[in-house]
Short mmCIF file of C-alpha atoms in Angstrom, two decimals:
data_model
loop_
_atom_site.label_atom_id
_atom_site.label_comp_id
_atom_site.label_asym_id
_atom_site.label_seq_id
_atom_site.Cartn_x
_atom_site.Cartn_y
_atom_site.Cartn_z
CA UNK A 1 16.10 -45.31 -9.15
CA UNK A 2 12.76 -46.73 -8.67
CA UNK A 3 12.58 -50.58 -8.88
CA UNK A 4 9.29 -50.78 -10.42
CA UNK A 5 8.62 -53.33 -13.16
CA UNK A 6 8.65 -52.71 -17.02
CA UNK A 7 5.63 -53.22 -18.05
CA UNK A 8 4.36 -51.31 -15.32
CA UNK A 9 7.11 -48.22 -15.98
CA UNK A 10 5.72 -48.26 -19.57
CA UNK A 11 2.37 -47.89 -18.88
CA UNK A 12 2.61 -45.45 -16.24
CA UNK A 13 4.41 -43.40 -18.91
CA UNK A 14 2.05 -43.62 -21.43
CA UNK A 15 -0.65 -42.86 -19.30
CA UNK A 16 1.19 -40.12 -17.72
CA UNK A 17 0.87 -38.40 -21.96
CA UNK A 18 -3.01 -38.28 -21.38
CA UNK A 19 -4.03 -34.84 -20.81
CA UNK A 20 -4.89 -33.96 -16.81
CA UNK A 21 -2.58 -36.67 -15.44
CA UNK A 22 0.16 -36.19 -13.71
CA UNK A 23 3.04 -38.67 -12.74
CA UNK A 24 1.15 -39.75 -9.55
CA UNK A 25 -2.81 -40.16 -11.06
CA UNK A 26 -0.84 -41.87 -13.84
CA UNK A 27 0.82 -44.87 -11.09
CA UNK A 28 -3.43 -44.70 -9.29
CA UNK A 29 -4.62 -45.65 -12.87
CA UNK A 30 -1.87 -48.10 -13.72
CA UNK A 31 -2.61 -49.58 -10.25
CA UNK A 32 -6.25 -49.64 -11.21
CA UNK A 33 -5.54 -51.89 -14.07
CA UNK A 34 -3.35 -53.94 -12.91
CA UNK A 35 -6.31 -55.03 -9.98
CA UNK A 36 -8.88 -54.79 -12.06
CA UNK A 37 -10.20 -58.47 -13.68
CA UNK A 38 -8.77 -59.37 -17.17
CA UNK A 39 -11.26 -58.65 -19.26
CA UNK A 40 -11.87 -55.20 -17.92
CA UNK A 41 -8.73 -54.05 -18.74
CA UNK A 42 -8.39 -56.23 -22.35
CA UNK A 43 -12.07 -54.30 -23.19
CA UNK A 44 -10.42 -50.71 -22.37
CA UNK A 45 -7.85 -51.89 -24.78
CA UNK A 46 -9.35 -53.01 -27.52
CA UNK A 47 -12.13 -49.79 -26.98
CA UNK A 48 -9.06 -47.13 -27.37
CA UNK A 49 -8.02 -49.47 -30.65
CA UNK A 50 -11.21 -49.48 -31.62
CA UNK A 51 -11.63 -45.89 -31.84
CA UNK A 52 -8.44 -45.68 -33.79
CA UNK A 53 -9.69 -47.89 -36.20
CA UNK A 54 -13.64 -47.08 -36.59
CA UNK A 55 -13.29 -43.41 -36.17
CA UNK A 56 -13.47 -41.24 -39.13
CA UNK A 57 -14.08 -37.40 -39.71
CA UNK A 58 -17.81 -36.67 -41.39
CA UNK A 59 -17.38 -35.51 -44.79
CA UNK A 60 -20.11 -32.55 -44.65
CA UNK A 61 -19.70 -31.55 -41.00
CA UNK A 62 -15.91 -33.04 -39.77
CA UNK A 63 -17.29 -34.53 -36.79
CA UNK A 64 -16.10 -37.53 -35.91
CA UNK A 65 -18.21 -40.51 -36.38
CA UNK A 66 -18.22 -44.06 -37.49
CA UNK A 67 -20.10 -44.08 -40.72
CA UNK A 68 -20.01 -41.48 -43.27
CA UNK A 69 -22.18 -39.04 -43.38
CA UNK A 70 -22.60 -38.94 -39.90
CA UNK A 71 -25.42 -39.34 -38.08
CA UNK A 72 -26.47 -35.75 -37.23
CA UNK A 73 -26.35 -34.95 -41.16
CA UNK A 74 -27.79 -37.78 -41.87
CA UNK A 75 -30.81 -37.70 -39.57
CA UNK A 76 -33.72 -36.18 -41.53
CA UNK A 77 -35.55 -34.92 -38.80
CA UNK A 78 -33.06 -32.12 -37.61
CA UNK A 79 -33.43 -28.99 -39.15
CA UNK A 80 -31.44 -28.44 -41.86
CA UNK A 81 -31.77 -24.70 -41.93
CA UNK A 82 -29.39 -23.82 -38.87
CA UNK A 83 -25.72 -24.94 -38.46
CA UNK A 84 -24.30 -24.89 -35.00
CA UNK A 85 -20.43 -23.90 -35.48
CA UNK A 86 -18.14 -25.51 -33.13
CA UNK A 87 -14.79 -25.19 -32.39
CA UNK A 88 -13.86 -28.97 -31.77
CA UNK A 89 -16.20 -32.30 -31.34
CA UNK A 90 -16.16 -31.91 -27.52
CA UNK A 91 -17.96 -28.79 -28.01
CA UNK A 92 -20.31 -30.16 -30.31
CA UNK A 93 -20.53 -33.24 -27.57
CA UNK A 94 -21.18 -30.97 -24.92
CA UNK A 95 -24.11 -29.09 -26.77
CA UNK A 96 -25.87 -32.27 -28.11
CA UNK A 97 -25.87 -33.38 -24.58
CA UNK A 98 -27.90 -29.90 -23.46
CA UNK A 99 -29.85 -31.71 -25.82
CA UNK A 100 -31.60 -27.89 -26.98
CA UNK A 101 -29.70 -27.61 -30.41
CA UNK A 102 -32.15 -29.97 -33.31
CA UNK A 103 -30.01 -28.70 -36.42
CA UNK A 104 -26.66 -29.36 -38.19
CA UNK A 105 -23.01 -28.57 -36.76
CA UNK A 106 -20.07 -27.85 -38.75
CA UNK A 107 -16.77 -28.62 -37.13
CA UNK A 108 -13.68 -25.92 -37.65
CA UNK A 109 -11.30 -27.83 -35.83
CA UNK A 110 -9.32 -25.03 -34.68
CA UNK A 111 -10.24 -21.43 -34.40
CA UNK A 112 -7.89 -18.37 -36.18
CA UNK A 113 -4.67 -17.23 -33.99
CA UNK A 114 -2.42 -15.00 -35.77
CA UNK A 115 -0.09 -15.48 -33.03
CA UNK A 116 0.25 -19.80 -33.41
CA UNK A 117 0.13 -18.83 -37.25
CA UNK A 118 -3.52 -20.72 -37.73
CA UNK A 119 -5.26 -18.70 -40.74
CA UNK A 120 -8.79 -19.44 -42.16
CA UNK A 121 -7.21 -21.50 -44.81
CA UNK A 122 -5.71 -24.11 -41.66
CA UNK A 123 -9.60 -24.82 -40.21
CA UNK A 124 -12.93 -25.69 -42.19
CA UNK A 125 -13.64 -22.67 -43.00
CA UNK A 126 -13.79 -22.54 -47.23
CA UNK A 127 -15.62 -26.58 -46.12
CA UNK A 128 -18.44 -24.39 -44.29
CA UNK A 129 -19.01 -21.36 -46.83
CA UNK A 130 -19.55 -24.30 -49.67
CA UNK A 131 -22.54 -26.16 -47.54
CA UNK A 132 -23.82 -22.69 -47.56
CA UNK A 133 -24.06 -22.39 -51.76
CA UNK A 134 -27.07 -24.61 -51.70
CA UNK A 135 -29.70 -21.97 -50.76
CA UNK A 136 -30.76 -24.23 -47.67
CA UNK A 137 -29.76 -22.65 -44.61
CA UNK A 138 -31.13 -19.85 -43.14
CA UNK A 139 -29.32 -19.09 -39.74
CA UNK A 140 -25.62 -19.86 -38.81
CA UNK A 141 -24.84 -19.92 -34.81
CA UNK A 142 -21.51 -19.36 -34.04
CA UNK A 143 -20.59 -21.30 -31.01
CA UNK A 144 -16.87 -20.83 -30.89
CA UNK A 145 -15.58 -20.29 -27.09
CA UNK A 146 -15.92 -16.97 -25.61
CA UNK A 147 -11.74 -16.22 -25.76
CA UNK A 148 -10.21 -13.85 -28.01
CA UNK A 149 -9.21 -16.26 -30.63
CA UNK A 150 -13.14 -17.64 -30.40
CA UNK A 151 -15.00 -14.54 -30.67
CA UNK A 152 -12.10 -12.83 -33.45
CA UNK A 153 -13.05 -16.12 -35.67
CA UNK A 154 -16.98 -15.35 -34.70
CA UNK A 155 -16.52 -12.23 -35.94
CA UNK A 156 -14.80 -13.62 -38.97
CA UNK A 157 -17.30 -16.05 -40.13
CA UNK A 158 -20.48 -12.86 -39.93
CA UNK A 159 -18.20 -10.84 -42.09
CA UNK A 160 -18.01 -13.43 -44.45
CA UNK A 161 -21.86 -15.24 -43.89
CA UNK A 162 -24.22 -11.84 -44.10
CA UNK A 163 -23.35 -10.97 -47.62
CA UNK A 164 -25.08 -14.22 -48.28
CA UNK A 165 -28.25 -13.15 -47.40
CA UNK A 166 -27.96 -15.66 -44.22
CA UNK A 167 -28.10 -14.99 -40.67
CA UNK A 168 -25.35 -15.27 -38.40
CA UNK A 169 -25.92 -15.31 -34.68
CA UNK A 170 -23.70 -16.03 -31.83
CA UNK A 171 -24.37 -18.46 -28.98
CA UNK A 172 -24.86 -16.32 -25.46
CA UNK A 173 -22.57 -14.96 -23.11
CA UNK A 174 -23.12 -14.27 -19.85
CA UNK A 175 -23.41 -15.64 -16.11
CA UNK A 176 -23.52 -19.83 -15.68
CA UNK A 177 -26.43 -21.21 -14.58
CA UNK A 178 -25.64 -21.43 -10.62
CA UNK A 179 -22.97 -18.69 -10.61
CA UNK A 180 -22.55 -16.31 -8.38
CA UNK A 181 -22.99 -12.02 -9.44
CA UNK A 182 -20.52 -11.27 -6.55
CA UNK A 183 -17.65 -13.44 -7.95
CA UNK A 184 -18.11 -12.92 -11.45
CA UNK A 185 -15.38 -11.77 -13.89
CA UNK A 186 -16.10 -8.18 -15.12
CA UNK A 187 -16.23 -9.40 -18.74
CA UNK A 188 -19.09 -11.71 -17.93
CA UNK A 189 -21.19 -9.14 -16.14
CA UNK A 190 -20.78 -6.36 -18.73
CA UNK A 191 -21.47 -9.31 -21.75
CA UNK A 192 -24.09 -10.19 -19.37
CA UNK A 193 -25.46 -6.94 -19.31
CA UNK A 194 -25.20 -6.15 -22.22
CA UNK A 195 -27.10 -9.19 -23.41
CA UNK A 196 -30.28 -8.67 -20.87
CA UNK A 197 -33.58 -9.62 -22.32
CA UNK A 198 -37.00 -8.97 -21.69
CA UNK A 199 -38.99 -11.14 -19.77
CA UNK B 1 -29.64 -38.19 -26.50
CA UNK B 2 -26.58 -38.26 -27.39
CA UNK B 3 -25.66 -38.63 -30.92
CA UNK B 4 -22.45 -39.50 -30.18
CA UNK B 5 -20.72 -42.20 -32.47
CA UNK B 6 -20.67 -45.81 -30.89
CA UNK B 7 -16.90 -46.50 -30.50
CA UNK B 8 -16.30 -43.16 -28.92
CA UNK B 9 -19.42 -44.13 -26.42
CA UNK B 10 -17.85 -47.24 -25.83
CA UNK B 11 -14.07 -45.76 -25.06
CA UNK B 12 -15.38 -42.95 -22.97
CA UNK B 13 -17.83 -45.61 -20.77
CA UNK B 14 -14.86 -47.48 -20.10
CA UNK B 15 -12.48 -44.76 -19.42
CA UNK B 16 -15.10 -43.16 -16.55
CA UNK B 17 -14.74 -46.44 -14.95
CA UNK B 18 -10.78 -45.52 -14.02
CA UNK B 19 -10.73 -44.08 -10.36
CA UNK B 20 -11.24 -40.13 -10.45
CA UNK B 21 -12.16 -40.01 -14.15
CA UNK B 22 -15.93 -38.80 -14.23
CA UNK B 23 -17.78 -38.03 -17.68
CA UNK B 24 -15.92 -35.56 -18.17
CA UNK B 25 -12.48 -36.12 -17.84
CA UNK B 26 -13.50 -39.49 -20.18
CA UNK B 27 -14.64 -37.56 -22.73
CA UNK B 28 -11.59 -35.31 -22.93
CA UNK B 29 -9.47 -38.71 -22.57
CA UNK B 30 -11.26 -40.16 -25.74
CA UNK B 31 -11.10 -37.00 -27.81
CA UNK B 32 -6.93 -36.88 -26.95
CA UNK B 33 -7.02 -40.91 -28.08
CA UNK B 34 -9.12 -39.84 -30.79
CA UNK B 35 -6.62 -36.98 -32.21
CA UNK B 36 -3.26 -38.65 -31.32
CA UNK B 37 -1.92 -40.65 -33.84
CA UNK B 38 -2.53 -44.16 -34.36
CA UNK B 39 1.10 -45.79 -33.50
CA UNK B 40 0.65 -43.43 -29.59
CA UNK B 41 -2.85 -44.68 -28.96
CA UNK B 42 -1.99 -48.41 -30.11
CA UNK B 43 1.06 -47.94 -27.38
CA UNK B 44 -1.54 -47.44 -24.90
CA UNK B 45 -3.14 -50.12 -25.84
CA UNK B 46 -0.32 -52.50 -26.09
CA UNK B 47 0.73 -51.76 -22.65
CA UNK B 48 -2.29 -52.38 -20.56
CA UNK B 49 -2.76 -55.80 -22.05
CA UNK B 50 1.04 -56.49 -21.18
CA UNK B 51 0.97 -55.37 -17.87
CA UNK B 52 -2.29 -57.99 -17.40
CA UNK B 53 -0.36 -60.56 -19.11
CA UNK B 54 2.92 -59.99 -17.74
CA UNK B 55 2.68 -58.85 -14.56
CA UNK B 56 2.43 -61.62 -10.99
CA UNK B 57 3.12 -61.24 -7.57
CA UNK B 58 6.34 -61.81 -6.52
CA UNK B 59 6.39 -65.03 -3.92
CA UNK B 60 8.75 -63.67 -1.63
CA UNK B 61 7.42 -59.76 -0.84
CA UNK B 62 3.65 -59.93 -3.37
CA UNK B 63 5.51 -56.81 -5.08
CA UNK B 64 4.21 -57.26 -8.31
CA UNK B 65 6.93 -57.41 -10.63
CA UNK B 66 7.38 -59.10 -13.95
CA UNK B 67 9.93 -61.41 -12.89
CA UNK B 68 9.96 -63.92 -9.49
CA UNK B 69 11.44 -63.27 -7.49
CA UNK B 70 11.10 -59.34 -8.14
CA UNK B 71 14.17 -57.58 -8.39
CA UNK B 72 14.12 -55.72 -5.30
CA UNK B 73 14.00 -59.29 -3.15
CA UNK B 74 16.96 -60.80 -6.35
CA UNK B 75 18.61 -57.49 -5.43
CA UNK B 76 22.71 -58.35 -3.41
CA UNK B 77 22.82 -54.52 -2.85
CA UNK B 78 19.59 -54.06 -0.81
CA UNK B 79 19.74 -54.93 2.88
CA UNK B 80 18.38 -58.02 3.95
CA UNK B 81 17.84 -57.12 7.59
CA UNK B 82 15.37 -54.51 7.33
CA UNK B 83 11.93 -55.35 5.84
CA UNK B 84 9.24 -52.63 5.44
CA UNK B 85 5.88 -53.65 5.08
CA UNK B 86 3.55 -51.95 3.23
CA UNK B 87 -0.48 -52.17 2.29
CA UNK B 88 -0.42 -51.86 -1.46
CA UNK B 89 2.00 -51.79 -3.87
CA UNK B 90 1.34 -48.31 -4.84
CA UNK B 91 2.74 -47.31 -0.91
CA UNK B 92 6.25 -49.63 -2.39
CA UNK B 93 6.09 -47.52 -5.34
CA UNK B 94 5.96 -44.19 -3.71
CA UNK B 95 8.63 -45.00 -0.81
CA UNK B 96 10.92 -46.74 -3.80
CA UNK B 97 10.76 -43.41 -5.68
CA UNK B 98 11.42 -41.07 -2.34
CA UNK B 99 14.73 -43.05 -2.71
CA UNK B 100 15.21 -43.45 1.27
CA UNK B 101 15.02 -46.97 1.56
CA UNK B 102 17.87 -49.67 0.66
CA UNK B 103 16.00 -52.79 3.02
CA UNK B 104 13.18 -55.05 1.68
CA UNK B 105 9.58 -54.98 1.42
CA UNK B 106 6.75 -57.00 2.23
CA UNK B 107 3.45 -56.21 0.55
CA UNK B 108 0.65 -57.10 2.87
CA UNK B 109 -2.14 -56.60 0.51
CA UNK B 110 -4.53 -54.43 3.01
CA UNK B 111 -4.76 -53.97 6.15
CA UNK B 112 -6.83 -55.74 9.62
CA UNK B 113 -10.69 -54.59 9.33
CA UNK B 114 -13.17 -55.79 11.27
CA UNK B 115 -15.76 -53.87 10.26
CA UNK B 116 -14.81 -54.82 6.42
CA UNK B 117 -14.93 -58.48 7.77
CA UNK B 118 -10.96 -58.63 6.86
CA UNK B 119 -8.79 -60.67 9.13
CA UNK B 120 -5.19 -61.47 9.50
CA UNK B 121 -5.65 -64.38 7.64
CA UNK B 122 -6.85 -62.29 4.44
CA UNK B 123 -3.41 -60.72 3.95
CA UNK B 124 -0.43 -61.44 3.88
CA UNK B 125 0.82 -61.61 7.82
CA UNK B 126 1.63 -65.18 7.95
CA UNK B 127 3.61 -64.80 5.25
CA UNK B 128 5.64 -62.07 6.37
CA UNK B 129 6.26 -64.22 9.53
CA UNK B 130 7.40 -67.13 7.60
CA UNK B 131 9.65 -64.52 6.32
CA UNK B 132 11.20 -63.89 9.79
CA UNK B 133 12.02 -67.12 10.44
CA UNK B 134 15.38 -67.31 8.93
CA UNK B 135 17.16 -64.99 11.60
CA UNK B 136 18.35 -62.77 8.92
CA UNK B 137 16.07 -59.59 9.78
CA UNK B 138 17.23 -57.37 12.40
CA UNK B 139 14.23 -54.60 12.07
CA UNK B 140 11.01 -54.65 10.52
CA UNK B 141 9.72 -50.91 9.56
CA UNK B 142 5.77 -50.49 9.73
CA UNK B 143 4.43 -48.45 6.76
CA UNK B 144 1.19 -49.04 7.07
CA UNK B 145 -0.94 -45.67 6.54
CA UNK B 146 -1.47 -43.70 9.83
CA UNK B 147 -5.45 -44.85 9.71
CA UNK B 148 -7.20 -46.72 12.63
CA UNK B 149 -7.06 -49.90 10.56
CA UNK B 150 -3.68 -49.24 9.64
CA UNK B 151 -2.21 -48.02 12.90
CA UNK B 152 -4.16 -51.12 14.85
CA UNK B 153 -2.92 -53.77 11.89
CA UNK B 154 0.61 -52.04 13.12
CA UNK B 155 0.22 -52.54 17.22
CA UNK B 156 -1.07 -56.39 15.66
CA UNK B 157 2.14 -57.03 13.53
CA UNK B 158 4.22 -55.58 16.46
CA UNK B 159 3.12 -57.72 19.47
CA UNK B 160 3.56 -60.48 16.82
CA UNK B 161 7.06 -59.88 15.96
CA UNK B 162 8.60 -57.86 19.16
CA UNK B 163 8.41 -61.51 20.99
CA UNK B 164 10.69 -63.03 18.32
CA UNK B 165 13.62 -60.15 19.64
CA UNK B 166 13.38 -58.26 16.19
CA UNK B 167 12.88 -54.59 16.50
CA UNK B 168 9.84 -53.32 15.19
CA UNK B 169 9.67 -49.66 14.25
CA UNK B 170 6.68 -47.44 12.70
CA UNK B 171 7.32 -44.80 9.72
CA UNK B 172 7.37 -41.29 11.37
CA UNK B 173 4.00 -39.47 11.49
CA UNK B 174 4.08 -35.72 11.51
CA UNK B 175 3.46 -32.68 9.37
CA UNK B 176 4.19 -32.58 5.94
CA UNK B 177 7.12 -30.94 4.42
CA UNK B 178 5.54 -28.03 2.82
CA UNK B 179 2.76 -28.18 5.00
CA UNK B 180 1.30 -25.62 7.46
CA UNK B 181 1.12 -25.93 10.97
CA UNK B 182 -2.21 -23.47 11.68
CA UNK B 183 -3.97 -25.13 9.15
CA UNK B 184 -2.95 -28.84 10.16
CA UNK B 185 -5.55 -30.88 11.89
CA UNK B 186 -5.10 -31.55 15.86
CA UNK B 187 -4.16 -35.12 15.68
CA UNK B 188 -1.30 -34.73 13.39
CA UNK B 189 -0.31 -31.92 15.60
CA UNK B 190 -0.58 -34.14 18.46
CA UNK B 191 1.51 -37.00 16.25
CA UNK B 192 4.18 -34.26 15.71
CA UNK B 193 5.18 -33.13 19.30
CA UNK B 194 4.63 -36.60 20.29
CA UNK B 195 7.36 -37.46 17.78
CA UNK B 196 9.82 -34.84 18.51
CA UNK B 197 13.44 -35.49 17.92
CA UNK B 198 16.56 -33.86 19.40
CA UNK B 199 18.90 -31.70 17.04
#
């Protein structure tokens, strides 16, 4: 039985829940903290409660965000004729960061799986065909991840978006920016192929 | 720029500053805080201010426990004529869990570095000295990682404590278990025959 003390066992253990870390990252971190000056580790504290407490979903999009609307839908100067649709806020992170996208996002929170029993009806889907009523928006990009589950909801959302007279496009697949042809999945070089453009 | 809401900016800025945790792995930290629920992420919370208000360095060994002295030094069972001394406490923590031990510890808080401008007197020798005194310890058992610094801060503490006729020993170096021999480097190798030991 390891003599450790409680405090430290706890937090080892709840660090040890985060996703990524393992038993042994879990006793580096802990070990991190424990160095580390006071206030350091009271400010990581009161930053995760923070989050807990400020943290909201966006009413039109689901992001999360702070005040309601969020800032994205808020902001007047992105277009409001495309929505981005994301999977999750970490993809819609990740693309604001590319900085390329200037329109809205809409947040499913989930994609459909038959097999884990998600349906339409369990992620925004009915909350993204009604910002669609008003006439606005011209172009929906689906930006779901290239899996099955990602590209079966893609395929999904056109079936139900093109009656509606609006476009549906889907975010491109094909070889990473610094990848390699030779080591390349199949999949990616036939998507990647298939995708080619002129110059 | 990042539109990303304030709070969540704030959490994942403090997160990257945890050893190993880039961008990232932050981000995907504060989007886990951000979905668990309230009572898990306030645990988290909860427990890094205890450890930082709870936790001190034991007076006998500089474990740091929550009680002093710690309970491995308050421990009857443990035997009080072997000491192992250690860097950090993490190295306590691992050798604790590997079970193995049943002596005492002594945490010496670093190790002899010139070239870092850290001398004997900057951890904790004298105090393990002090420690000797008593006549109780029969064998003290250098842990101290198989670096330079750490193998020379071992040859120090041993021509400091061979003259006062306790035996000094050093923790076996060799090739892991699990490990493979054509693709371990030469000094280990060299370690490892060095170290052989009859059946």
């Amino acid at each position: 039985m390891t003599k450790v003390a409680e405090p430290i066992n706890q937090l080892i253990k709840k660090l040890a829940k985060l996703p990524g870390v393992g038993g042994k990252t879990a006793s580096r971190l802990a070990l991190y903290i424990l160095r580390s000056s006071k206030e350091e580790a009271y400010d990581l504290a009161r930053s995760i409660v923070s989050v807990k407490e400020k943290i909201t979903f966006c009413s039109v999009c689901y992001n999360l965000t702070d005040e309601n609307p969020c800032n994205i839908c808020k902001d007047e100067k992105r277009d409001k004729e495309i929505i981005c649709v994301v999977e999750e806020p970490g993809d819609l992170m990740a693309l604001e960061s590319s900085g390329e996208f200037k329109g809205k996002y809409h947040v499913l929170f989930g994609v459909i799986s038959p097999l884990d029993g998600v349906t339409p009806d369990d992620i925004k889907v009915q909350e993204l065909l009604e910002r669609l009523n008003n006439g606005q928006v011209k172009e929906v990009i689906v930006a779901t991840n290239p899996t099955t589950n990602g590209n079966a909801t893609a395929l999904y959302l056109s079936n139900l978006i093109k009656p509606l007279g609006i476009k549906v496009t889907r975010i491109a697949q094909g070889i990473p920016i610094g990848g390699d042809i030779e080591y390349t999945d199949e999949v990616t070089l036939r998507k990647a192929m298939e995708g080619r453009r002129d110059f």
